[in-house]
Coordinates of C-alpha atoms in Angstrom, one line a residue:
Chain A
M39 CA 25.3 0.0 31.5
E40 CA 23.9 1.2 28.2
S41 CA 21.3 3.4 29.8
R42 CA 24.0 4.8 32.0
A43 CA 26.1 5.6 29.1
A44 CA 23.2 7.3 27.5
G45 CA 22.7 9.4 30.5
G46 CA 25.4 11.2 32.4
G47 CA 28.2 9.4 30.8
D48 CA 27.4 10.7 27.4
Y49 CA 29.7 13.5 27.4
I50 CA 32.4 11.6 29.1
A51 CA 31.9 8.7 26.8
S52 CA 32.2 10.9 23.8
L53 CA 35.1 12.6 25.4
L54 CA 37.0 9.4 25.9
S55 CA 35.8 7.3 23.1
S56 CA 38.5 8.8 21.0
A57 CA 40.9 6.9 23.2
P58 CA 40.3 3.4 22.1
R59 CA 40.6 4.2 18.5
L60 CA 43.8 5.9 19.1
D61 CA 44.9 2.9 21.2
F62 CA 44.5 0.8 18.2
G63 CA 47.5 2.0 16.5
V64 CA 45.8 4.6 14.4
L65 CA 47.9 6.5 16.9
G66 CA 50.8 6.1 14.6
G67 CA 48.9 7.9 12.0
V68 CA 47.2 10.6 14.0
P69 CA 50.3 12.2 15.5
G70 CA 52.1 11.6 12.2
M71 CA 49.4 13.7 10.6
D72 CA 49.7 16.2 13.3
G73 CA 53.4 16.3 13.2
A74 CA 53.5 16.5 9.5
A75 CA 50.9 19.2 9.4
G76 CA 52.7 21.0 12.1
D77 CA 55.9 21.4 10.3
G78 CA 54.8 21.0 6.8
G79 CA 57.2 22.1 4.2
D80 CA 55.3 25.0 2.9
S81 CA 55.3 27.8 5.3
L82 CA 51.8 28.6 4.3
E83 CA 51.0 25.2 5.9
K84 CA 52.5 26.6 9.0
F85 CA 49.8 29.1 9.0
C86 CA 47.4 26.5 8.2
G87 CA 48.7 24.6 11.1
D88 CA 46.5 26.5 13.3
P89 CA 43.5 26.4 11.0
G90 CA 44.4 22.8 10.5
F91 CA 43.7 22.4 14.2
A92 CA 40.1 22.9 13.5
E93 CA 40.2 20.4 10.6
R94 CA 42.1 17.9 12.5
A95 CA 39.8 18.4 15.5
A96 CA 36.9 17.6 13.4
R97 CA 38.6 14.6 12.0
L98 CA 39.5 13.3 15.4
S99 CA 36.1 14.0 16.6
S100 CA 34.9 11.7 13.9
F101 CA 36.3 9.0 16.0
S102 CA 33.8 9.5 18.6
G103 CA 31.0 8.7 16.2
Q104 CA 30.2 12.4 15.7
R105 CA 28.8 12.9 19.0
F106 CA 30.7 16.1 19.1
A107 CA 28.3 17.3 16.5
G108 CA 25.7 17.1 19.2
A109 CA 28.0 18.9 21.5
G110 CA 27.5 22.0 19.5
G111 CA 30.1 21.4 16.9
L112 CA 32.9 21.8 19.3
F113 CA 35.3 22.6 16.6
G114 CA 32.9 24.3 14.3
L115 CA 33.1 21.9 11.4
P116 CA 30.2 20.1 10.0
P117 CA 30.0 16.4 10.7
P118 CA 29.0 15.3 7.3
A119 CA 32.3 16.5 6.1
L120 CA 33.9 13.9 8.3
A121 CA 32.0 11.0 7.0
A122 CA 34.6 10.2 4.5
S123 CA 37.5 10.6 6.9
N124 CA 35.7 8.5 9.4
G125 CA 35.7 5.5 7.1
D126 CA 39.4 6.0 6.4
F127 CA 40.4 6.3 9.9
G128 CA 38.2 3.7 11.3
G129 CA 39.2 1.1 8.9
S130 CA 42.9 1.5 8.8
R131 CA 45.3 0.5 11.5
E132 CA 48.5 1.3 9.8
A133 CA 50.2 4.5 10.4
S134 CA 51.1 4.8 6.8
S135 CA 47.7 4.2 5.4
V136 CA 46.2 6.7 7.9
S137 CA 48.7 9.4 7.3
D138 CA 48.1 9.1 3.6
P139 CA 44.4 10.1 3.6
A140 CA 45.3 12.5 6.4
S141 CA 47.9 14.2 4.4
A142 CA 45.7 14.1 1.4
M143 CA 43.0 15.8 3.4
R144 CA 45.4 18.2 4.8
D145 CA 46.6 19.1 1.4
A146 CA 43.1 19.4 0.2
N147 CA 42.3 21.6 3.1
A148 CA 45.4 23.6 2.5
K149 CA 44.5 24.1 -1.1
K150 CA 41.0 25.0 0.0
R151 CA 42.4 27.6 2.2
K152 CA 44.8 29.0 -0.3
A153 CA 42.1 29.2 -2.9
P154 CA 39.7 31.2 -0.7
A155 CA 42.6 33.4 0.3
A156 CA 43.4 34.1 -3.3
A157 CA 39.8 34.4 -4.1
K158 CA 39.4 36.8 -1.4
G159 CA 42.2 38.8 -2.7
K160 CA 40.6 38.7 -6.2
G161 CA 37.3 39.5 -4.8
K162 CA 38.6 42.6 -3.2
E163 CA 40.1 43.9 -6.3
P164 CA 36.9 44.4 -8.3
P165 CA 35.5 46.9 -5.9
C166 CA 38.7 48.8 -6.1
Q167 CA 38.4 48.9 -9.8
A168 CA 35.6 51.2 -9.6
G169 CA 38.2 53.6 -8.5
E170 CA 36.6 54.5 -5.3
Q171 CA 38.9 55.1 -2.5
N172 CA 36.4 54.7 0.2
D173 CA 35.1 51.8 2.2
S174 CA 36.1 48.7 0.3
D175 CA 39.4 50.0 -0.6
A176 CA 39.8 51.5 2.7
K177 CA 38.9 48.3 4.3
R178 CA 41.8 46.6 2.7
C179 CA 44.1 49.5 3.4
K180 CA 42.9 49.6 6.9
T181 CA 44.3 46.2 7.5
D182 CA 47.6 47.6 6.4
G183 CA 47.2 50.6 8.5
G184 CA 46.3 48.5 11.5
D185 CA 49.3 46.3 11.1
K186 CA 52.0 48.3 9.5
R187 CA 52.1 50.6 12.4
E188 CA 55.7 50.1 12.7
E189 CA 56.3 51.5 9.2
S190 CA 55.0 54.9 9.4
P191 CA 52.1 55.7 11.6
V192 CA 52.2 59.3 10.7
K193 CA 51.9 58.8 7.0
P194 CA 49.1 61.0 5.7
K195 CA 46.1 59.0 4.8
A196 CA 46.0 60.3 1.3
E197 CA 49.4 59.3 0.5
Q198 CA 48.9 55.9 1.9
A199 CA 45.7 55.4 0.1
G200 CA 47.4 56.6 -3.0
S201 CA 50.2 54.2 -2.8
D202 CA 47.8 51.4 -2.1
V203 CA 45.7 52.3 -5.0
S204 CA 48.6 52.6 -7.3
V205 CA 49.5 49.1 -6.2
E206 CA 46.1 47.8 -6.9
D207 CA 45.4 49.8 -10.0
S208 CA 48.3 48.5 -11.8
G209 CA 47.1 45.1 -10.9
Q210 CA 43.7 45.6 -12.2
K211 CA 44.2 47.0 -15.6
P212 CA 46.3 44.3 -17.2
G213 CA 44.5 41.3 -15.9
K214 CA 42.2 41.7 -13.0
G215 CA 42.3 38.7 -10.8
K216 CA 44.9 36.9 -12.9
N217 CA 46.8 35.0 -10.4
A218 CA 48.9 33.0 -12.6
K219 CA 51.7 35.3 -13.4
P220 CA 54.8 33.8 -11.8
V221 CA 56.5 37.0 -11.0
E222 CA 57.4 35.8 -7.6
P223 CA 60.6 36.7 -6.0
P224 CA 61.3 34.1 -3.4
K225 CA 60.9 36.2 -0.3
D226 CA 62.8 34.5 2.5
Y227 CA 60.6 31.7 3.3
V228 CA 57.2 32.7 2.1
H229 CA 56.5 32.2 -1.6
V230 CA 53.9 34.7 -2.6
R231 CA 52.5 34.6 -6.0
A232 CA 52.5 38.2 -7.2
R233 CA 49.6 39.1 -9.2
R234 CA 50.1 40.2 -12.7
G235 CA 51.5 43.6 -13.1
Q236 CA 51.5 44.3 -9.4
A237 CA 54.3 46.0 -7.7
T238 CA 56.7 43.4 -6.5
D239 CA 58.9 45.4 -4.2
S240 CA 59.4 44.0 -0.8
H241 CA 57.1 46.4 0.9
S242 CA 54.0 45.6 -1.0
L243 CA 54.8 42.0 -0.9
A244 CA 55.2 42.1 2.8
E245 CA 51.9 43.9 3.0
R246 CA 50.2 41.4 1.0
V247 CA 51.7 38.5 2.9
R248 CA 50.5 40.1 6.2
R249 CA 47.1 40.7 4.8
E250 CA 46.7 37.2 3.7
R251 CA 47.9 35.9 7.0
I252 CA 45.4 38.1 8.7
S253 CA 42.6 37.1 6.5
Q254 CA 43.5 33.4 7.0
R255 CA 43.3 33.9 10.7
M256 CA 40.1 35.6 10.4
K257 CA 38.8 32.8 8.4
V258 CA 39.8 30.3 11.0
L259 CA 38.2 32.4 13.7
Q260 CA 35.1 32.5 11.6
D261 CA 35.0 28.8 11.6
L262 CA 35.6 28.6 15.3
V263 CA 33.1 31.1 16.4
P264 CA 29.6 30.1 15.6
G265 CA 27.6 32.7 13.9
C266 CA 30.5 34.5 12.4
N267 CA 29.7 33.3 8.9
K268 CA 26.9 35.7 8.4
V269 CA 29.0 38.7 9.1
I270 CA 31.4 40.1 6.7
G271 CA 34.0 42.6 7.6
K272 CA 36.6 42.8 10.2
A273 CA 34.9 45.0 12.7
L274 CA 31.7 43.0 12.8
M275 CA 33.5 39.8 13.0
L276 CA 35.6 41.1 15.8
D277 CA 32.4 42.1 17.5
E278 CA 31.1 38.6 17.3
I279 CA 34.4 37.2 18.5
I280 CA 34.4 39.5 21.5
N281 CA 30.9 38.5 22.4
Y282 CA 31.7 34.9 22.1
V283 CA 34.8 35.1 24.3
Q284 CA 32.8 37.0 26.9
S285 CA 30.0 34.5 26.8
L286 CA 32.5 31.6 27.1
Q287 CA 34.1 33.2 30.1
R288 CA 30.8 33.8 31.7
Q289 CA 29.9 30.2 31.0
V290 CA 33.1 29.0 32.7
E291 CA 32.3 31.1 35.7
F292 CA 28.8 29.7 35.9
L293 CA 29.9 26.2 35.4
S294 CA 32.7 26.5 38.0
M295 CA 30.1 27.8 40.4
K296 CA 27.9 24.9 39.6
L297 CA 30.8 22.5 40.2
A298 CA 31.6 24.2 43.4
T299 CA 28.2 23.4 44.7
V300 CA 29.1 19.8 44.4
N301 CA 30.3 18.5 47.7
P302 CA 34.0 18.8 47.6
V303 CA 34.3 15.4 49.2
D304 CA 33.0 14.1 45.9
F305 CA 36.0 15.3 44.1
S306 CA 37.9 12.3 45.4
N307 CA 35.2 10.0 44.4
L308 CA 34.8 11.6 41.1
P309 CA 37.5 9.9 39.1
A310 CA 36.4 6.5 40.4
L311 CA 32.8 7.3 39.5
L312 CA 33.7 8.5 36.1
Q313 CA 35.7 5.5 35.5
K314 CA 32.7 3.4 35.3
D315 CA 31.5 5.4 32.4
M316 CA 34.9 5.2 30.9
F317 CA 34.8 1.5 31.0
Q318 CA 32.1 1.5 28.4
A319 CA 33.9 4.1 26.4
C320 CA 37.3 2.6 26.2
G321 CA 36.5 -1.0 25.3
P322 CA 39.5 -3.2 25.0
S323 CA 41.7 -1.1 27.2
A324 CA 39.2 -1.4 30.0
S325 CA 40.0 -4.9 30.6
S326 CA 43.6 -4.2 31.3
V327 CA 42.4 -1.2 33.4
F328 CA 40.4 -3.4 35.6
S329 CA 43.1 -6.0 35.9
L330 CA 45.3 -3.2 37.1
E331 CA 42.6 -2.1 39.5
S332 CA 42.5 -5.5 41.1
S333 CA 46.2 -5.6 41.6
N334 CA 47.2 -3.1 44.1
S335 CA 50.8 -2.5 43.3
G336 CA 53.3 -2.1 40.6
F337 CA 51.3 -1.2 37.5
P338 CA 52.6 -2.6 34.3
F339 CA 51.8 0.7 32.7
S340 CA 52.8 -0.6 29.4
D341 CA 49.9 0.8 27.5
Q342 CA 48.3 3.2 29.8
G343 CA 51.3 4.1 31.8
D344 CA 52.3 6.7 29.5
V345 CA 50.0 9.2 30.9
F346 CA 53.0 11.1 31.9
Q347 CA 55.1 10.1 29.0
S348 CA 53.0 12.1 26.7
F349 CA 54.3 15.1 28.5
V350 CA 57.8 13.9 28.3
P351 CA 59.9 15.3 25.5
N352 CA 59.1 12.6 23.1
G353 CA 55.5 12.3 23.6
M354 CA 53.9 12.4 20.3
E355 CA 51.3 9.8 20.7
N356 CA 48.0 10.1 22.4
Q357 CA 46.7 7.3 24.5
C358 CA 43.9 6.5 26.9
N359 CA 45.3 8.7 29.5
L360 CA 42.3 9.2 31.6
N361 CA 41.9 5.6 32.6
P362 CA 45.2 5.0 34.3
L363 CA 45.1 8.4 35.8
D364 CA 41.9 7.8 37.5
L365 CA 42.9 4.4 38.3
A366 CA 45.9 5.8 40.0
L367 CA 43.8 8.3 41.8
S368 CA 41.3 5.8 43.0
Q369 CA 44.0 3.4 44.0
A370 CA 46.1 5.8 45.7
T371 CA 43.5 6.5 48.3
S372 CA 44.4 3.1 49.5
A373 CA 48.1 3.0 48.8
Q374 CA 50.9 5.0 50.2
Y375 CA 53.9 5.7 48.2
A376 CA 57.0 7.8 48.5
F377 CA 56.5 10.7 46.3
Q378 CA 59.9 12.3 46.3
D379 CA 60.6 10.5 43.1
G380 CA 58.4 12.7 41.2
T381 CA 59.9 15.9 42.3
P382 CA 63.0 16.3 40.3
S383 CA 61.4 15.3 37.0
S384 CA 58.4 17.5 37.6
N385 CA 60.6 20.4 38.3
L386 CA 62.4 20.0 35.2
Q387 CA 59.2 19.7 33.3
Q388 CA 57.6 22.7 34.8
R389 CA 60.7 24.7 33.9
N390 CA 60.0 23.6 30.3
F391 CA 56.6 25.1 30.5
W392 CA 57.8 28.4 31.6
E393 CA 60.7 28.4 29.1
E394 CA 58.5 27.6 26.2
D395 CA 60.4 24.6 25.6
L396 CA 58.7 21.3 26.1
P397 CA 55.3 20.2 27.1
S398 CA 55.5 18.0 30.2
V399 CA 54.3 20.1 32.9
F400 CA 51.7 17.6 33.7
Q401 CA 54.1 16.0 36.1
M402 CA 53.1 18.5 38.6
D403 CA 55.1 18.6 41.6
N404 CA 52.9 16.2 43.4
G405 CA 55.0 16.0 46.5
Q406 CA 52.0 17.0 48.5
S407 CA 49.5 14.5 47.3
Q408 CA 50.1 10.9 47.7
E409 CA 47.9 9.7 44.9
N410 CA 50.1 11.4 42.4
G411 CA 53.0 9.7 44.1
V412 CA 51.8 6.5 42.6
S413 CA 52.0 7.7 39.1
A414 CA 55.1 9.6 39.8
Q415 CA 56.8 6.5 41.0
S416 CA 55.7 4.5 38.1
F417 CA 56.8 7.3 35.8
H418 CA 60.1 7.4 37.4
G419 CA 60.4 3.7 37.1
Q420 CA 59.8 3.9 33.5
L421 CA 62.2 6.8 33.2
Q422 CA 64.8 4.5 34.4
A423 CA 63.7 1.9 32.0
G424 CA 65.5 4.1 29.6
H425 CA 63.1 4.7 26.8
M426 CA 60.5 7.3 26.7
K427 CA 58.4 6.2 24.0
M428 CA 55.1 4.6 24.3
E429 CA 54.5 1.0 23.5
F430 CA 51.4 -0.7 22.7
Chain B
M259 CA 49.0 23.0 16.6
H260 CA 48.0 20.6 19.3
A261 CA 45.8 17.7 18.6
P262 CA 42.5 18.4 20.3
G263 CA 42.0 14.9 21.6
R264 CA 45.2 14.9 23.4
F265 CA 44.6 18.4 24.6
K266 CA 41.3 17.3 26.0
K267 CA 42.7 14.4 27.8
A268 CA 45.5 16.3 29.3
F269 CA 43.1 19.0 30.3
M270 CA 40.8 16.6 31.9
E271 CA 43.5 14.9 33.8
Q272 CA 44.9 18.0 35.0
L273 CA 41.5 19.3 35.9
L274 CA 40.7 16.3 38.0
L275 CA 43.9 16.5 39.8
G276 CA 43.5 20.2 40.4
L277 CA 40.0 19.7 41.6
R278 CA 41.1 17.1 43.9
A279 CA 43.7 19.4 45.3
A280 CA 41.2 22.1 45.6
G281 CA 38.8 19.8 47.3
Q282 CA 41.3 18.9 49.8
A283 CA 42.1 22.5 50.6
S284 CA 38.7 23.8 50.7
K285 CA 36.8 21.7 53.1
S286 CA 35.4 24.7 54.9
M287 CA 35.4 27.4 52.3
G288 CA 32.3 29.3 51.3
L289 CA 30.7 28.9 48.0
R290 CA 32.4 31.7 46.3
E291 CA 35.8 30.6 47.4
R292 CA 35.1 27.2 46.2
R293 CA 34.0 28.6 42.9
D294 CA 37.2 30.5 42.6
A295 CA 39.2 27.5 43.5
V296 CA 37.4 25.5 40.8
R297 CA 38.0 28.2 38.3
L298 CA 41.6 28.5 39.2
S299 CA 42.2 24.9 38.9
S300 CA 40.5 24.7 35.6
D301 CA 42.4 27.6 34.2
V302 CA 45.6 26.1 35.3
A303 CA 44.6 22.9 33.9
M304 CA 43.9 24.5 30.6
A305 CA 47.1 26.4 30.5
L306 CA 49.3 23.4 31.4
A307 CA 47.4 21.1 29.1
S308 CA 47.7 23.4 26.2
S309 CA 51.4 23.8 26.6
S310 CA 51.9 20.1 26.8
A311 CA 49.7 19.2 24.0
R312 CA 51.2 21.9 21.8
G313 CA 54.7 21.3 22.8
A314 CA 55.6 18.2 20.9
P315 CA 54.2 18.6 17.4
P316 CA 54.8 22.2 16.5
P317 CA 58.2 23.8 16.5
H318 CA 59.6 25.5 19.5
G319 CA 58.5 28.8 20.8
A320 CA 54.9 28.0 20.0
T321 CA 53.7 28.2 23.6
A322 CA 50.8 30.5 23.8
S323 CA 51.5 33.5 25.9
W324 CA 47.9 33.5 27.1
A325 CA 48.6 30.3 29.1
R326 CA 51.4 31.8 31.0
A327 CA 49.7 35.0 31.5
L328 CA 46.6 33.3 32.8
V329 CA 48.5 31.3 35.3
A330 CA 50.4 34.4 36.3
R331 CA 47.2 36.3 36.7
H332 CA 46.1 33.7 39.2
A333 CA 49.4 33.6 40.9
A334 CA 49.3 37.3 41.5
E335 CA 46.6 36.9 44.0
R336 CA 48.0 35.9 47.3
R337 CA 45.1 33.9 48.5
N338 CA 45.6 31.4 45.7
E339 CA 49.0 30.7 46.8
A340 CA 48.4 27.5 48.7
L341 CA 46.3 25.9 46.1
L342 CA 48.6 26.9 43.3
R343 CA 51.5 25.6 45.1
R344 CA 49.8 22.4 45.6
I345 CA 48.8 22.0 42.0
M346 CA 51.9 23.2 40.3
G347 CA 54.5 22.6 42.9
G348 CA 56.6 25.1 44.6
A349 CA 58.9 25.6 41.7
G350 CA 56.1 26.1 39.3
Y351 CA 54.5 28.6 41.6
E352 CA 57.7 30.6 41.8
M353 CA 57.9 30.7 38.1
A354 CA 54.3 31.9 37.9
L355 CA 55.2 34.7 40.3
A356 CA 58.2 35.6 38.2
A357 CA 56.0 35.7 35.1
A358 CA 53.5 37.8 36.8
A359 CA 56.2 40.3 37.9
A360 CA 57.6 40.4 34.4
A361 CA 54.3 40.9 32.9
R362 CA 53.6 43.8 35.2
G363 CA 56.9 45.4 34.3
R364 CA 56.3 45.0 30.7
K365 CA 52.9 46.4 31.0
D366 CA 54.2 49.6 32.6
A367 CA 56.8 50.1 30.0
R368 CA 54.2 49.4 27.3
S369 CA 51.6 51.7 28.7
R370 CA 54.1 54.5 28.8
R371 CA 55.1 53.8 25.2
I372 CA 51.4 53.7 24.2
V373 CA 50.7 57.0 25.9
R374 CA 53.6 58.6 24.1
R375 CA 52.7 57.2 20.8
S376 CA 49.1 58.1 21.2
R377 CA 50.0 61.6 21.9
R378 CA 52.0 61.7 18.7
V379 CA 49.4 60.0 16.7
L380 CA 46.7 62.2 18.0
S381 CA 48.4 65.3 17.0
A382 CA 49.1 63.8 13.6
G383 CA 45.7 62.4 13.4
R384 CA 44.1 65.7 13.7
K385 CA 46.0 66.8 10.6
K386 CA 44.9 63.6 8.9
R387 CA 41.3 64.0 9.6
T388 CA 41.1 67.5 8.4
A389 CA 42.9 66.5 5.3
S390 CA 40.9 63.5 4.3
G391 CA 37.5 64.7 5.1
G392 CA 34.7 62.9 3.4
G393 CA 36.1 60.1 1.3
G394 CA 38.5 59.0 3.9
G395 CA 36.0 59.4 6.7
G396 CA 34.5 56.0 6.2
A397 CA 37.9 54.4 6.1
M398 CA 38.9 56.1 9.2
A399 CA 35.7 55.1 11.0
A400 CA 36.2 51.5 10.0
R401 CA 39.8 51.6 11.1
R402 CA 38.9 53.1 14.4
M403 CA 36.2 50.5 15.0
V404 CA 38.6 47.7 14.3
K405 CA 41.2 49.3 16.6
A406 CA 38.7 49.7 19.4
R407 CA 37.6 46.1 19.1
M408 CA 41.2 45.0 19.1
K409 CA 41.6 46.9 22.3
V410 CA 38.7 45.2 23.9
L411 CA 40.0 41.9 22.7
R412 CA 43.3 42.7 24.4
T413 CA 41.5 43.1 27.7
L414 CA 39.7 39.9 27.3
V415 CA 42.4 37.6 26.2
P416 CA 45.0 37.2 28.9
G417 CA 48.5 38.0 28.0
A418 CA 47.6 39.6 24.8
D419 CA 48.4 43.1 25.8
G420 CA 51.4 43.9 23.6
L421 CA 50.2 42.0 20.6
R422 CA 49.1 43.5 17.4
G423 CA 47.2 42.4 14.5
F424 CA 48.2 38.9 13.4
S425 CA 49.6 37.7 16.7
L426 CA 46.6 39.0 18.5
L427 CA 44.3 37.0 16.3
S428 CA 46.5 34.0 16.8
E429 CA 46.3 34.2 20.5
T430 CA 42.6 34.8 20.4
L431 CA 42.2 31.8 18.3
D432 CA 44.1 29.6 20.7
Y433 CA 42.3 31.1 23.6
V434 CA 38.9 30.6 22.1
A435 CA 39.6 27.0 21.3
C436 CA 40.8 26.3 24.7
L437 CA 37.9 28.1 26.3
K438 CA 35.5 26.0 24.3
T439 CA 37.2 22.9 25.6
Q440 CA 37.2 24.2 29.0
V441 CA 33.5 24.8 28.9
E442 CA 32.8 21.4 27.5
L443 CA 34.9 19.6 30.1
L444 CA 33.3 21.5 32.9
Q445 CA 29.9 20.7 31.6
C446 CA 30.9 17.1 31.3
L447 CA 32.1 17.1 34.9
C448 CA 28.9 18.7 36.0
K449 CA 26.8 16.2 34.3
G450 CA 28.9 13.4 35.6
S451 CA 28.7 14.5 39.1
R452 CA 25.1 15.3 38.9
S453 CA 24.2 11.9 37.6
R454 CA 26.0 10.5 40.6
L455 CA 24.3 12.6 43.1
G456 CA 20.9 12.8 41.6

């Protein structure tokens, strides 16, 4: 079994090894962290919500024993950085204790992000101080020009550059890079720290906010796209990103071609075959999985049954979804169930997908395939049970 | 932002189901068709999983438009209809069609606006360029480069046609992350199936 795990099941094991940890009730912490990070009080955190994805991804990947590092740094963060978090998460089982280091890390990350953003702003100013209105200054202005199209696209360049320079010059003379002057008008929901002496009218503040947002995004993209660290500058980074996206798309095509060469009959066997690898990956839950497998009807679905509940409005928690799913799939080949039950709920959920509302499209209208009828039925059963939360 | 573990799981599940559906449908298809079916199901899986994984934690309205546009793009081709119907259900397929139609309508309006605006900008830009000359030349070149690349990005990322600047980067970010996951999962499946067969 071990050799098998080392072989083909490596990816799958790493993929699913996050499951058992989350099963252990760290779950309470992880989504708590996600949720908190998602709607953190500071709106800047909202922006960091996306960059936080990378951080959190790395943190979660630490669960898998850092095999993701071998997978090419899936989320682009260095594994050593996760060593600390790994200890935290691995040890604690309480939601509160997990969310604390999580939030601490999140705050640290947010601070890290804010600092570089500020530093970037500061770093941009010195070149301007030389008074040159060309590349470096223009590079900053160009982000404005690119984004503030709605303002005045026809504004002559000189005037625009002039206004920008006036904004920056006044900032440089008094205290270049002094970030501490609290001349901040609370602009609707974003609190921008205006630099000392800089113009604080709404326009330039909006510009600065936009620029910072954009630079944040670029930073996250930089982390995400490998090889972007060496390049500085928007155009070159965009070049890298474009190349990367193209290569990824080509890879997907190639891989799908490869998968297509697999005998399609194997698709039905695939889940059952994968399950054997998953058995090693998801330790304790596996026993219940196999007990379920032996019984041919009426899954308890207490732990794992919430495959579909995660896509129900409430579903915040993650769980070992894959097991019961494949369990259902493999079982359904031998079982016949009425699948009309799943239809109404799945329609509702798909509507949510299209209306940007709620997740839950996974309950695909499985009227056509019987195997999904199994899960549909169980899902429906639990729907009637009245509560949509997951229990462990 | 969605938790990546959850996203991966949702993705994998959806992918397996979609592949199974595709496998049922394509007993006799040629290689290319099978490949397209696989790609379609994986794209749909990605889109659905991303919406579901993202839906709960972040506030509303955070669904990435690339997901819908991706599915709509697949739905626009008639030959995918059967498979899509099977994966997403009839209702979902109808919605995908509606989204595709809406996207096309939007695109027409937008392209007209763009043409109009570009004509205006072009006439103004000529004035600009003669005025700025040397010092501004570098800035203009940089800006043009960035603009060009943004344009290319818009063609690459599905559903990012009308986006500018920040939102474009946002979409790209999401899309890149999901693409990475997609590649990983597909590789994982390949390895898994290969180890079985080989």
